Coordinates of C-alpha atoms and ligand atoms in Angstrom, one line a residue:
X567 CA -22.1 -4.0 11.1
X568 CA -18.7 -5.3 11.9
X569 CA -17.2 -6.2 15.0
X570 CA -14.1 -7.8 13.9
X571 CA -11.3 -6.6 16.3
X572 CA -10.1 -6.9 19.5
X573 CA -8.3 -3.7 20.4
X574 CA -6.8 -5.6 23.4
X575 CA -4.8 -7.6 20.9
X576 CA -2.8 -4.5 20.1
X577 CA 0.8 -4.8 21.2
X578 CA 3.0 -2.2 22.1
X579 CA 6.1 -2.0 20.0
X580 CA 9.0 -4.0 21.4
X581 CA 6.6 -6.6 22.9
X582 CA 7.9 -8.8 20.0
X583 CA 6.7 -12.4 19.8
X584 CA 9.3 -14.4 18.2
X585 CA 8.6 -18.1 19.2
X586 CA 7.7 -19.2 15.6
X587 CA 10.5 -17.4 14.2
X588 CA 13.3 -19.5 15.8
X589 CA 11.3 -22.8 15.0
X590 CA 13.4 -25.0 12.6
X591 CA 10.1 -25.7 10.8
X592 CA 10.5 -22.3 9.0
X593 CA 12.3 -23.3 5.7
X594 CA 15.1 -21.1 4.6
X595 CA 15.6 -21.8 1.0
X596 CA 18.7 -20.5 -0.5
X597 CA 20.3 -19.0 2.7
X598 CA 23.8 -18.2 2.9
X599 CA 25.4 -19.1 6.1
X600 CA 27.2 -15.8 7.9
X601 CA 30.9 -15.6 6.8
X602 CA 31.8 -15.8 10.3
X603 CA 35.6 -16.6 11.8
X604 CA 37.2 -14.4 9.4
X605 CA 39.6 -11.3 9.9
X606 CA 38.9 -9.6 6.8
X607 CA 36.2 -6.8 6.8
X608 CA 32.9 -8.2 5.5
X609 CA 32.7 -6.0 2.9
X610 CA 36.0 -6.7 1.3
X611 CA 35.5 -10.4 1.8
X612 CA 32.0 -10.2 0.2
X613 CA 33.4 -8.2 -2.9
X614 CA 36.4 -10.3 -3.4
X615 CA 34.4 -13.5 -3.7
X616 CA 31.3 -12.6 -5.9
X617 CA 30.7 -12.2 -9.6
X618 CA 29.1 -8.7 -10.7
X619 CA 25.4 -8.7 -10.8
X620 CA 23.1 -8.2 -13.9
X621 CA 19.7 -8.5 -14.7
X622 CA 19.8 -12.0 -16.4
X623 CA 22.2 -13.6 -13.7
X624 CA 19.9 -12.4 -10.9
X625 CA 16.6 -13.4 -12.8
X626 CA 18.2 -16.9 -13.2
X627 CA 18.1 -17.5 -9.4
X628 CA 14.5 -17.3 -9.2
X629 CA 12.8 -20.5 -8.1
X630 CA 9.1 -21.1 -7.6
X631 CA 9.9 -23.5 -4.8
X632 CA 11.7 -21.0 -2.8
X633 CA 8.8 -18.5 -3.1
X634 CA 6.2 -21.2 -2.2
X635 CA 8.5 -22.1 0.8
X636 CA 8.3 -18.7 2.0
X637 CA 4.7 -18.2 1.5
X638 CA 4.1 -21.2 3.8
X639 CA 6.3 -19.6 6.4
X640 CA 4.4 -16.7 6.0
X641 CA 1.2 -18.3 6.5
X642 CA 2.2 -20.1 9.6
X643 CA 3.1 -16.6 10.9
X644 CA -0.1 -15.3 10.2
X645 CA -1.7 -17.9 12.3
X646 CA 0.1 -16.7 15.4
X647 CA -2.6 -14.1 15.5
X648 CA -5.5 -16.7 15.6
X649 CA -5.8 -16.6 19.3
X650 CA -6.4 -12.8 19.2
X651 CA -8.6 -12.3 16.3
X652 CA -10.0 -15.9 15.6
X653 CA -8.5 -16.4 12.3
X654 CA -5.0 -15.7 10.5
X655 CA -4.1 -12.1 10.0
X656 CA -0.8 -9.8 9.8
X657 CA -2.8 -6.6 10.4
X658 CA -0.6 -3.8 12.2
X659 CA -0.5 -4.5 15.7
X660 CA -0.9 -8.1 15.5
X661 CA 1.4 -10.7 16.7
X662 CA 1.3 -12.1 13.1
X663 CA 2.6 -8.5 11.9
X664 CA 5.2 -8.5 14.5
X665 CA 6.5 -11.9 13.6
X666 CA 6.5 -11.0 9.7
X667 CA 8.8 -8.1 10.6
X668 CA 11.0 -10.5 12.5
X669 CA 11.1 -12.9 10.1
X670 CA 12.4 -10.4 7.4
X671 CA 14.8 -9.2 9.7
X672 CA 16.1 -12.5 10.5
X673 CA 16.5 -13.7 7.0
X674 CA 18.3 -10.4 6.1
X675 CA 20.9 -10.7 9.0
X676 CA 21.5 -14.4 8.3
X677 CA 23.5 -13.0 5.2
X678 CA 26.9 -12.5 6.5
X679 CA 26.7 -8.7 6.9
X680 CA 25.7 -8.2 3.1
X681 CA 23.1 -5.7 4.2
X682 CA 22.9 -2.9 6.7
X683 CA 19.4 -3.7 8.2
X684 CA 17.5 -0.9 9.9
X685 CA 14.1 -0.4 11.4
X686 CA 12.1 2.7 11.4
X687 CA 9.4 2.9 13.9
X688 CA 6.3 5.1 13.5
X689 CA 3.2 6.0 14.9
X690 CA 0.2 4.5 12.8
X691 CA -3.3 5.5 12.9
X692 CA -5.6 2.6 12.9
X693 CA -9.3 3.0 12.7
X694 CA -12.2 0.4 13.9
X695 CA -15.8 0.8 13.1
X696 CA -17.9 -1.6 15.3
X697 CA -21.2 -0.6 14.3
X698 CA -23.3 2.1 12.3
X699 CA -26.8 3.3 11.3
X700 CA -28.2 6.1 9.3
X701 CA -31.8 7.2 8.8
X702 CA -32.7 9.8 6.4
X703 CA -36.3 11.1 6.3
X704 CA -38.5 7.8 7.1
X705 CA -35.8 5.6 5.5
X706 CA -32.9 3.5 7.0
X707 CA -30.3 4.1 4.4
X708 CA -27.4 1.7 3.6
X709 CA -24.3 4.1 4.5
X710 CA -20.8 3.1 4.6
X711 CA -19.0 5.0 7.5
X712 CA -15.8 6.5 6.3
X713 CA -12.5 4.8 7.3
X714 CA -11.2 6.8 10.3
X715 CA -14.4 8.6 10.9
X716 CA -15.1 9.6 14.6
X717 CA -18.0 8.4 16.5
X718 CA -21.1 10.2 16.7
X719 CA -21.2 12.1 20.0
X720 CA -20.9 9.7 22.9
X721 CA -21.1 6.8 20.4
X722 CA -24.8 7.4 20.6
X723 CA -27.4 8.0 18.1
X724 CA -27.9 11.8 17.1
X725 CA -31.1 13.0 15.7
X726 CA -31.1 16.2 13.8
X727 CA -32.6 17.9 10.7
X728 CA -30.9 17.3 7.4
X729 CA -29.3 20.1 5.6
X730 CA -28.0 20.2 2.0
X731 CA -24.5 21.7 1.8
X732 CA -24.4 24.4 -1.2
X733 CA -21.9 23.7 -3.8
X734 CA -19.7 20.8 -3.4
X735 CA -18.6 21.6 0.3
X736 CA -14.8 22.1 -0.5
X737 CA -15.2 25.6 1.1
X738 CA -16.3 26.7 4.6
X739 CA -18.8 29.2 2.9
X740 CA -20.7 26.2 1.6
X741 CA -21.8 25.5 5.0
X742 CA -24.8 28.1 6.0
X743 CA -25.7 28.8 9.7
X744 CA -28.3 26.1 9.4
X745 CA -25.7 23.4 9.2
X746 CA -25.2 24.0 13.0
X747 CA -26.6 21.1 14.9
X748 CA -27.7 19.2 11.5
X749 CA -26.7 16.4 9.5
X750 CA -24.9 17.9 6.5
X751 CA -25.7 16.3 3.3
X752 CA -22.6 16.9 0.8
X753 CA -22.0 16.0 -2.8
X754 CA -18.8 14.0 -3.8
X755 CA -16.2 15.7 -5.8
X756 CA -13.3 18.2 -6.3
X757 CA -11.8 17.8 -2.8
X758 CA -11.1 14.9 -0.3
X759 CA -13.9 13.3 1.8
X760 CA -11.5 14.4 5.0
X761 CA -11.9 17.9 3.8
X762 CA -15.7 17.9 3.5
X763 CA -16.1 16.2 7.1
X764 CA -13.6 18.8 8.5
X765 CA -15.7 21.8 7.1
X766 CA -19.1 20.3 8.3
X767 CA -17.5 19.8 11.9
X768 CA -16.1 23.3 11.8
X769 CA -20.0 24.5 10.8
X770 CA -21.3 22.4 13.8
X771 CA -22.7 19.5 12.1
X772 CA -23.3 16.5 14.1
X773 CA -22.7 14.0 11.3
X774 CA -21.6 14.5 7.6
X775 CA -23.4 12.5 4.7
X776 CA -21.4 12.5 1.4
X777 CA -23.4 11.1 -1.4
X778 CA -21.7 9.6 -4.6
X779 CA -21.6 11.5 -7.8
X780 CA -21.6 8.2 -9.9
X781 CA -23.8 5.0 -9.6
X782 CA -22.9 2.6 -7.0
X783 CA -21.9 2.9 -3.1
X784 CA -19.2 5.1 -1.7
X785 CA -16.9 3.9 0.7
X786 CA -13.7 5.8 1.4
X787 CA -11.4 7.1 4.1
X788 CA -11.2 10.4 5.7
X789 CA -7.5 10.0 5.4
X790 CA -5.5 11.6 8.3
X791 CA -7.8 12.1 11.3
X792 CA -8.3 15.9 11.9
X793 CA -9.6 17.9 14.9
X794 CA -12.9 18.9 13.5
X795 CA -13.8 15.6 11.9
X796 CA -17.4 14.4 12.3
X797 CA -19.0 11.2 12.1
X798 CA -19.1 10.5 8.0
X799 CA -20.9 8.4 6.1
X800 CA -20.8 7.7 2.4
X801 CA -24.1 6.9 0.3
X802 CA -25.4 6.2 -3.0
X803 CA -26.7 9.1 -5.2
X804 CA -29.9 7.4 -5.8
X805 CA -30.6 7.2 -2.0
X806 CA -29.6 11.0 -1.7
X807 CA -31.7 12.2 -4.6
X808 CA -35.3 11.9 -2.9
X809 CA -34.0 13.5 0.0
X810 CA -32.5 16.4 -2.0
X811 CA -35.7 16.9 -4.0
X812 CA -37.7 17.2 -0.8
X813 CA -35.2 19.8 0.7
X814 CA -35.2 21.6 -2.7
X815 CA -39.1 21.9 -2.4
X816 CA -38.5 23.5 1.1
X817 CA -39.8 20.3 3.1
X818 CA -38.0 19.6 6.3
X819 CA -36.2 16.2 6.5
X820 CA -35.2 14.9 9.8
X821 CA -32.6 12.0 10.1
X822 CA -30.7 10.2 12.6
X823 CA -27.0 9.0 12.6
X824 CA -24.9 6.7 14.7
X825 CA -21.3 5.5 14.5
X826 CA -19.6 3.6 17.1
X827 CA -15.9 3.7 16.0
X828 CA -12.4 4.1 17.3
X829 CA -9.4 5.7 16.0
X830 CA -6.1 4.4 17.7
X831 CA -2.6 5.4 17.4
X832 CA -0.3 2.3 17.5
X833 CA 3.7 1.7 17.0
X834 CA 4.6 -0.2 14.2
X835 CA 7.7 -0.1 12.0
X836 CA 9.3 -0.3 8.4
X837 CA 12.2 -2.5 7.9
X838 CA 14.9 -0.9 5.4
X839 CA 17.8 -3.1 4.4
X840 CA 20.8 -1.7 2.3
X841 CA 23.8 -3.5 0.4
X842 CA 27.0 -2.7 2.3
X843 CA 28.5 -2.8 -1.1
X844 CA 27.6 -0.5 -4.1
X845 CA 27.8 3.3 -4.5
X846 CA 25.9 4.9 -1.6
X847 CA 25.3 7.8 -3.5
X848 CA 23.4 5.8 -6.1
X849 CA 20.6 3.7 -4.9
X850 CA 17.9 1.9 -6.6
X851 CA 15.1 1.3 -4.0
X852 CA 12.2 -1.2 -4.1
X853 CA 9.5 -1.8 -1.5
X854 CA 6.6 -4.2 -0.8
X855 CA 4.4 -4.1 2.3
X856 CA 4.7 -6.4 5.4
X857 CA 1.2 -5.9 6.7
X858 CA -2.0 -7.4 5.7
X859 CA -5.8 -6.2 6.4
X860 CA -7.3 -7.5 9.6
X861 CA -9.8 -9.8 7.4
X862 CA -7.1 -12.3 6.4
X863 CA -3.4 -13.6 6.2
X864 CA -2.5 -11.5 3.0
X865 CA -0.6 -14.2 1.2
X866 CA -1.1 -12.5 -2.1
X867 CA -1.4 -8.9 -0.7
X868 CA 1.3 -8.3 -0.1
X869 CA 3.0 -11.8 0.8
X870 CA 3.7 -12.1 -2.8
X871 CA 5.5 -9.0 -3.3
X872 CA 7.1 -8.8 0.3
X873 CA 8.5 -12.3 0.0
X874 CA 9.6 -11.7 -3.5
X875 CA 11.9 -9.1 -2.3
X876 CA 13.0 -11.1 0.4
X877 CA 14.1 -13.9 -2.0
X878 CA 15.6 -11.5 -4.3
X879 CA 17.7 -9.9 -1.3
X880 CA 18.9 -13.4 -0.4
X881 CA 19.8 -14.2 -4.0
X882 CA 21.7 -10.8 -4.7
X883 CA 23.9 -11.5 -1.5
X884 CA 25.7 -14.0 -3.9
X885 CA 26.8 -11.0 -6.2
X886 CA 28.7 -7.8 -5.9
X887 CA 26.8 -4.7 -6.9
X888 CA 27.9 -1.4 -8.5
X889 CA 25.0 0.6 -7.2
X890 CA 23.6 0.4 -3.9
X891 CA 20.7 -1.6 -3.4
X892 CA 17.9 -0.7 -0.9
X893 CA 15.0 -2.9 -0.1
X894 CA 11.8 -1.8 2.2
X895 CA 9.3 -3.6 3.7
X896 CA 6.6 -1.0 4.6
X897 CA 4.2 -1.5 7.5
X898 CA 0.6 0.1 7.4
X899 CA -0.2 0.1 3.8
X900 CA -3.4 -1.2 4.5
X901 CA -4.2 1.8 6.7
X902 CA -3.4 4.2 4.0
X903 CA 0.1 3.8 2.8
X904 CA 1.5 5.0 6.3
X905 CA 4.9 3.5 6.2
X906 CA 6.1 4.6 2.9
X907 CA 4.7 7.9 3.4
X908 CA 6.5 8.2 6.7
X909 CA 9.7 7.1 5.3
X910 CA 9.6 9.6 2.2
X911 CA 8.5 12.4 4.2
X912 CA 11.3 11.9 6.5
X913 CA 14.1 12.0 3.9
X914 CA 16.7 14.8 4.1
X915 CA 17.1 16.6 1.0
X916 CA 20.5 14.9 0.5
X917 CA 19.2 11.4 1.2
X918 CA 16.3 11.9 -1.3
X919 CA 18.6 12.5 -4.0
X920 CA 20.5 9.4 -3.4
X921 CA 17.4 7.4 -4.3
X922 CA 17.6 7.1 -8.2
X923 CA 14.3 5.0 -8.5
X924 CA 11.8 3.6 -6.4
X925 CA 10.1 0.3 -7.4
X926 CA 6.7 -0.6 -5.7
X927 CA 5.7 -4.4 -5.9
X928 CA 2.3 -4.7 -4.2
X929 CA 0.5 -8.1 -5.2
X930 CA 2.6 -10.1 -7.8
X931 CA 0.6 -13.4 -8.0
X932 CA -3.3 -12.9 -8.2
X933 CA -4.9 -16.1 -9.3
X934 CA -7.0 -14.3 -12.0
X935 CA -4.1 -12.0 -12.9
X936 CA -3.2 -9.7 -15.6
X937 CA 0.5 -8.6 -15.9
X938 CA -0.1 -4.7 -15.0
X939 CA 2.4 -1.9 -15.5
X940 CA 1.8 1.2 -13.4
X941 CA 1.3 4.1 -16.2
X942 CA 4.0 6.4 -15.0
X943 CA 4.6 9.2 -17.6
X944 CA 6.0 12.7 -18.1
X945 CA 2.8 13.6 -19.5
X946 CA 1.2 13.0 -16.2
X947 CA 4.0 15.0 -14.4
X948 CA 5.6 12.0 -12.7
X949 CA 9.4 12.6 -12.0
X950 CA 11.6 12.4 -14.6
X951 CA 12.8 8.7 -14.9
X952 CA 9.4 7.1 -14.1
X953 CA 8.5 6.9 -17.9
X954 CA 12.0 5.2 -18.3
X955 CA 11.4 2.7 -15.5
X956 CA 7.7 2.0 -17.2
X957 CA 9.4 1.3 -20.4
X958 CA 12.0 -1.0 -18.8
X959 CA 8.9 -3.2 -17.6
X960 CA 7.6 -3.1 -21.1
X961 CA 10.7 -4.4 -22.5
X962 CA 11.0 -6.9 -19.6
X963 CA 7.7 -8.4 -20.2
X964 CA 8.4 -8.5 -23.9
X965 CA 11.7 -10.5 -22.8
X966 CA 9.8 -12.9 -20.8
X967 CA 7.3 -13.6 -23.7
X968 CA 4.0 -12.3 -22.0
X969 CA 1.6 -9.7 -22.6
X970 CA 0.8 -6.8 -20.3
X971 CA -1.3 -3.8 -19.7
X972 CA -1.2 -0.4 -18.3
X973 CA -3.2 0.7 -15.0
X974 CA -3.6 4.2 -13.7
X975 CA -0.8 5.5 -11.4
X976 CA -3.6 6.6 -9.0
X977 CA -2.3 6.5 -5.4
X978 CA -3.3 2.8 -4.7
X979 CA 0.1 1.6 -3.4
X980 CA 3.4 2.6 -1.8
X981 CA 4.8 4.8 -4.5
X982 CA 2.8 7.8 -3.7
X983 CA 5.2 9.2 -1.0
X984 CA 8.1 8.8 -3.2
X985 CA 6.3 10.7 -6.3
X986 CA 5.3 13.4 -4.1
X987 CA 9.1 13.7 -2.9
X988 CA 10.0 14.1 -6.5
X989 CA 11.8 10.6 -6.7
X990 CA 11.2 8.8 -10.1
X991 CA 8.8 5.7 -9.3
X992 CA 7.0 2.8 -10.8
X993 CA 6.1 -0.7 -10.4
X994 CA 4.1 -3.7 -11.6
X995 CA 1.0 -5.7 -10.0
X996 CA -1.4 -8.5 -11.1
X997 CA -4.5 -6.8 -10.0
X998 CA -6.8 -6.6 -6.9
X999 CA -10.5 -6.2 -6.9
X1000 CA -10.7 -4.9 -10.6
X1001 CA -12.8 -7.1 -13.1
X1002 CA -11.0 -8.9 -16.0
X1003 CA -12.2 -8.0 -19.2
X1004 CA -12.8 -10.6 -22.2
X1005 CA -10.1 -8.7 -23.9
X1006 CA -7.7 -9.4 -21.0
X1007 CA -8.6 -13.0 -21.0
X1008 CA -7.3 -12.9 -24.6
X1009 CA -4.1 -11.6 -23.3
X1010 CA -3.8 -13.7 -20.0
X1011 CA -6.4 -16.3 -19.8
X1012 CA -8.5 -16.7 -16.7
X1013 CA -12.1 -15.7 -16.1
X1014 CA -13.6 -12.7 -17.6
X1015 CA -16.1 -10.6 -15.4
X1016 CA -14.3 -11.8 -12.0
X1017 CA -11.9 -10.0 -9.8
X1018 CA -8.2 -10.3 -10.5
X1019 CA -7.7 -11.4 -6.9
X1020 CA -10.9 -13.1 -6.1
X1021 CA -9.8 -13.3 -2.4
X1022 CA -8.6 -9.9 -2.3
X1023 CA -8.8 -8.6 1.7
X1024 CA -10.4 -11.7 2.5
X1025 CA -9.9 -14.6 4.8
X1026 CA -9.3 -16.9 1.6
X1027 CA -6.2 -14.8 0.8
X1028 CA -4.1 -17.9 1.9
X1029 CA -1.8 -20.4 0.3
X1030 CA -4.4 -21.3 -2.3
X1031 CA -4.7 -17.8 -3.5
X1032 CA -1.5 -17.6 -5.5
X1033 CA -0.9 -18.1 -9.2
X1034 CA 2.6 -19.8 -9.5
X1035 CA 3.2 -18.9 -13.1
X1036 CA 2.6 -15.4 -12.5
X1037 CA 4.5 -15.1 -9.3
X1038 CA 7.6 -16.8 -11.2
X1039 CA 7.2 -14.4 -14.1
X1040 CA 7.1 -11.4 -11.7
X1041 CA 9.6 -12.3 -9.5
X1042 CA 12.0 -12.8 -12.7
X1043 CA 10.9 -9.3 -13.7
X1044 CA 11.7 -7.7 -10.2
X1045 CA 14.9 -9.5 -10.2
X1046 CA 15.8 -8.1 -13.6
X1047 CA 14.8 -4.6 -12.2
X1048 CA 17.1 -5.1 -9.2
X1049 CA 20.1 -6.6 -11.5
X1050 CA 19.9 -4.1 -14.2
X1051 CA 19.7 -1.2 -11.8
X1052 CA 22.4 -2.6 -9.3
X1053 CA 24.6 -2.8 -12.4
X1054 CA 23.8 0.5 -14.0
X1055 CA 21.8 3.6 -14.4
X1056 CA 22.7 4.2 -17.6
X1057 CA 19.9 5.9 -19.7
X1058 CA 18.2 7.4 -16.4
X1059 CA 18.3 10.9 -15.6
X1060 CA 20.6 12.0 -12.8
X1061 CA 18.9 13.2 -9.5
X1062 CA 19.5 16.8 -8.4
X1063 CA 19.0 18.5 -5.2
X1064 CA 15.7 20.5 -5.7
X1065 CA 15.9 24.1 -4.8
X1066 CA 13.0 25.4 -2.5
X1067 CA 11.3 27.0 -5.5
X1068 CA 11.3 23.7 -7.2
X1069 CA 9.7 22.1 -4.1
X1070 CA 7.2 24.6 -3.8
X1071 CA 6.2 24.3 -7.5
X1072 CA 5.9 20.5 -7.0
X1073 CA 3.8 20.8 -4.0
X1074 CA 1.5 23.4 -5.9
X1075 CA 1.3 21.1 -9.0
X1076 CA 0.7 17.9 -6.8
X1077 CA -1.2 15.1 -8.3
X1078 CA -4.6 14.8 -6.8
X1079 CA -4.6 11.1 -5.9
X1080 CA -8.0 9.4 -6.4
X1081 CA -7.0 6.8 -3.9
X1082 CA -4.7 6.4 -0.7
X1083 CA -3.9 2.9 -0.6
X1084 CA -7.2 0.9 -1.3
X1085 CA -9.3 3.5 0.0
X1086 CA -11.0 6.4 -2.2
X1087 CA -9.8 9.6 -0.6
X1088 CA -12.3 12.0 -2.9
Ligands
NAG2084 C1 -0.4 6.6 -20.3 O1 -0.4 7.7 -19.5 C2 -0.5 8.6 -21.0 C3 -0.2 10.1 -20.5 O2 -1.1 10.5 -19.4 C4 -1.6 8.5 -22.0 O3 -1.4 9.3 -22.8 C5 -1.7 7.2 -22.1 O4 -3.0 6.8 -22.8 C6 -1.8 6.0 -21.1 N1 -1.8 4.8 -21.7 C7 -2.6 3.9 -21.1 C8 -2.7 2.7 -21.9 O5 -3.5 4.0 -20.3
NAG2085 C1 -0.9 -12.6 -26.1 O1 -2.1 -12.0 -26.5 C2 -2.5 -12.8 -27.6 C3 -3.8 -12.1 -28.2 O2 -3.7 -10.8 -28.4 C4 -2.6 -14.2 -27.8 O3 -2.8 -14.8 -29.0 C5 -1.2 -14.7 -27.2 O4 -1.5 -16.2 -26.9 C6 -0.9 -14.2 -25.9 N1 0.5 -14.5 -25.4 C7 0.7 -15.3 -24.3 C8 1.9 -15.7 -23.8 O5 -0.2 -15.5 -23.4
ZN2086 ZN1 -1.3 -4.5 -0.9

């Protein structure tokens, strides 16, 4: 049971809380004062005074002390939510998140008009599960309600017989008449949990229980809420097996299900800043997420990435660029990559083509870190240019004298919308709740058998949850990526306007992502 959220703490968009932002205690390392008092247009002024950027010069501006000062600012911002949540957080809808967005905007707007700063509001789906209980046969089962699940009818316990669905439950035909009024027991696999819940709901099930097809518990998300979704749990395979055996032997099994949950739509926003200088037809884009989970302040996830971007945006303003540079601070990443998907799916074809590359920077300073590169490749059908970007990171880490590993490009962060829109993408990370192997300890040091980020999605993701060395190395690599592509896209494929045929083909061959953000979807 988890009762952690007070929905009355939700703020409508526009009811911004800015008090802490204008506080003089917020440090502003490396800020330039606005140019001001000048009759020359800002773009011309900026251009005439500044050296051209390149990878090395931008990487040379990275200072750990600047990054850590920003982390302190962010932690103070997360504390603004304490009154509503009882602890620091920057979850969407919280005062701490609104203040994070304002902080980013305020820093960007203090750079003498170097950036055009825009905000992109969007509706975000946000679910809360207060309480749940599942009984199959005579046994209480430890089931995990899926994220964004609707409640059971009247937020009350439903009693029904348990019916095993045929096949994998991905097709409506798998649901016989006996599913009507029953608890549908469905195998995991082949299609998203959301599809199974939808099919079960259409067939009249009062709840759906999806059992794992491998060892371990099953916690996932229904993804986008759909009209026919029913209250849905994930359970372990070994909890399902005895029930399935009884049903196969023709025995009746009764059960009960209870979920008290809410799915809310709230307004939140992305922040996007683009250099005034540089070829606006050819942009390098990079993003981190401005939100945290409800459980904690999110200083590594994704304070480390989003603050790296902010610091680099500040430092870049001392240079002129050949190509346009576009930074994004996504909202709603933790609720399922909402902001980045909203952005990518709302690009016109013409705007889409201008983005030569998207680079995702989510979690750059995990204390038990590995230097991880997303393994985006041509072989996997990732948009042409993704593999070249991956290779750039390989050379980058080699240049910085550190080891690295590849990790699956499987949907865990904000690159998904870009890949689906045909935009080359990639990125680096230092690891979340994965377990460090002994081989990785040889490569990076740290502790084998423990999470890369031991405070992942917890209250302790605070100022003590940052590895300064890893953060510095990664911030340098991010700076190199910005400096290099701001200077030139040489060696990278041109973007073209995709025909409708190409788009249809891309949709038909779309990657089946295993994750949507931090949650399993199938
Ligand atoms: C990276 O992806 C390619 C293409 O799917 C695959 O052949 C290769 O084994 C992957 N590398 C690693 C280290 O996972
Ligand atoms: C890289 O890994 C090797 C082991 O494969 C190790 O000997 C070396 O010290 C590591 N380099 C760094 C910079 O950690
Ligand atoms: Zn994250």
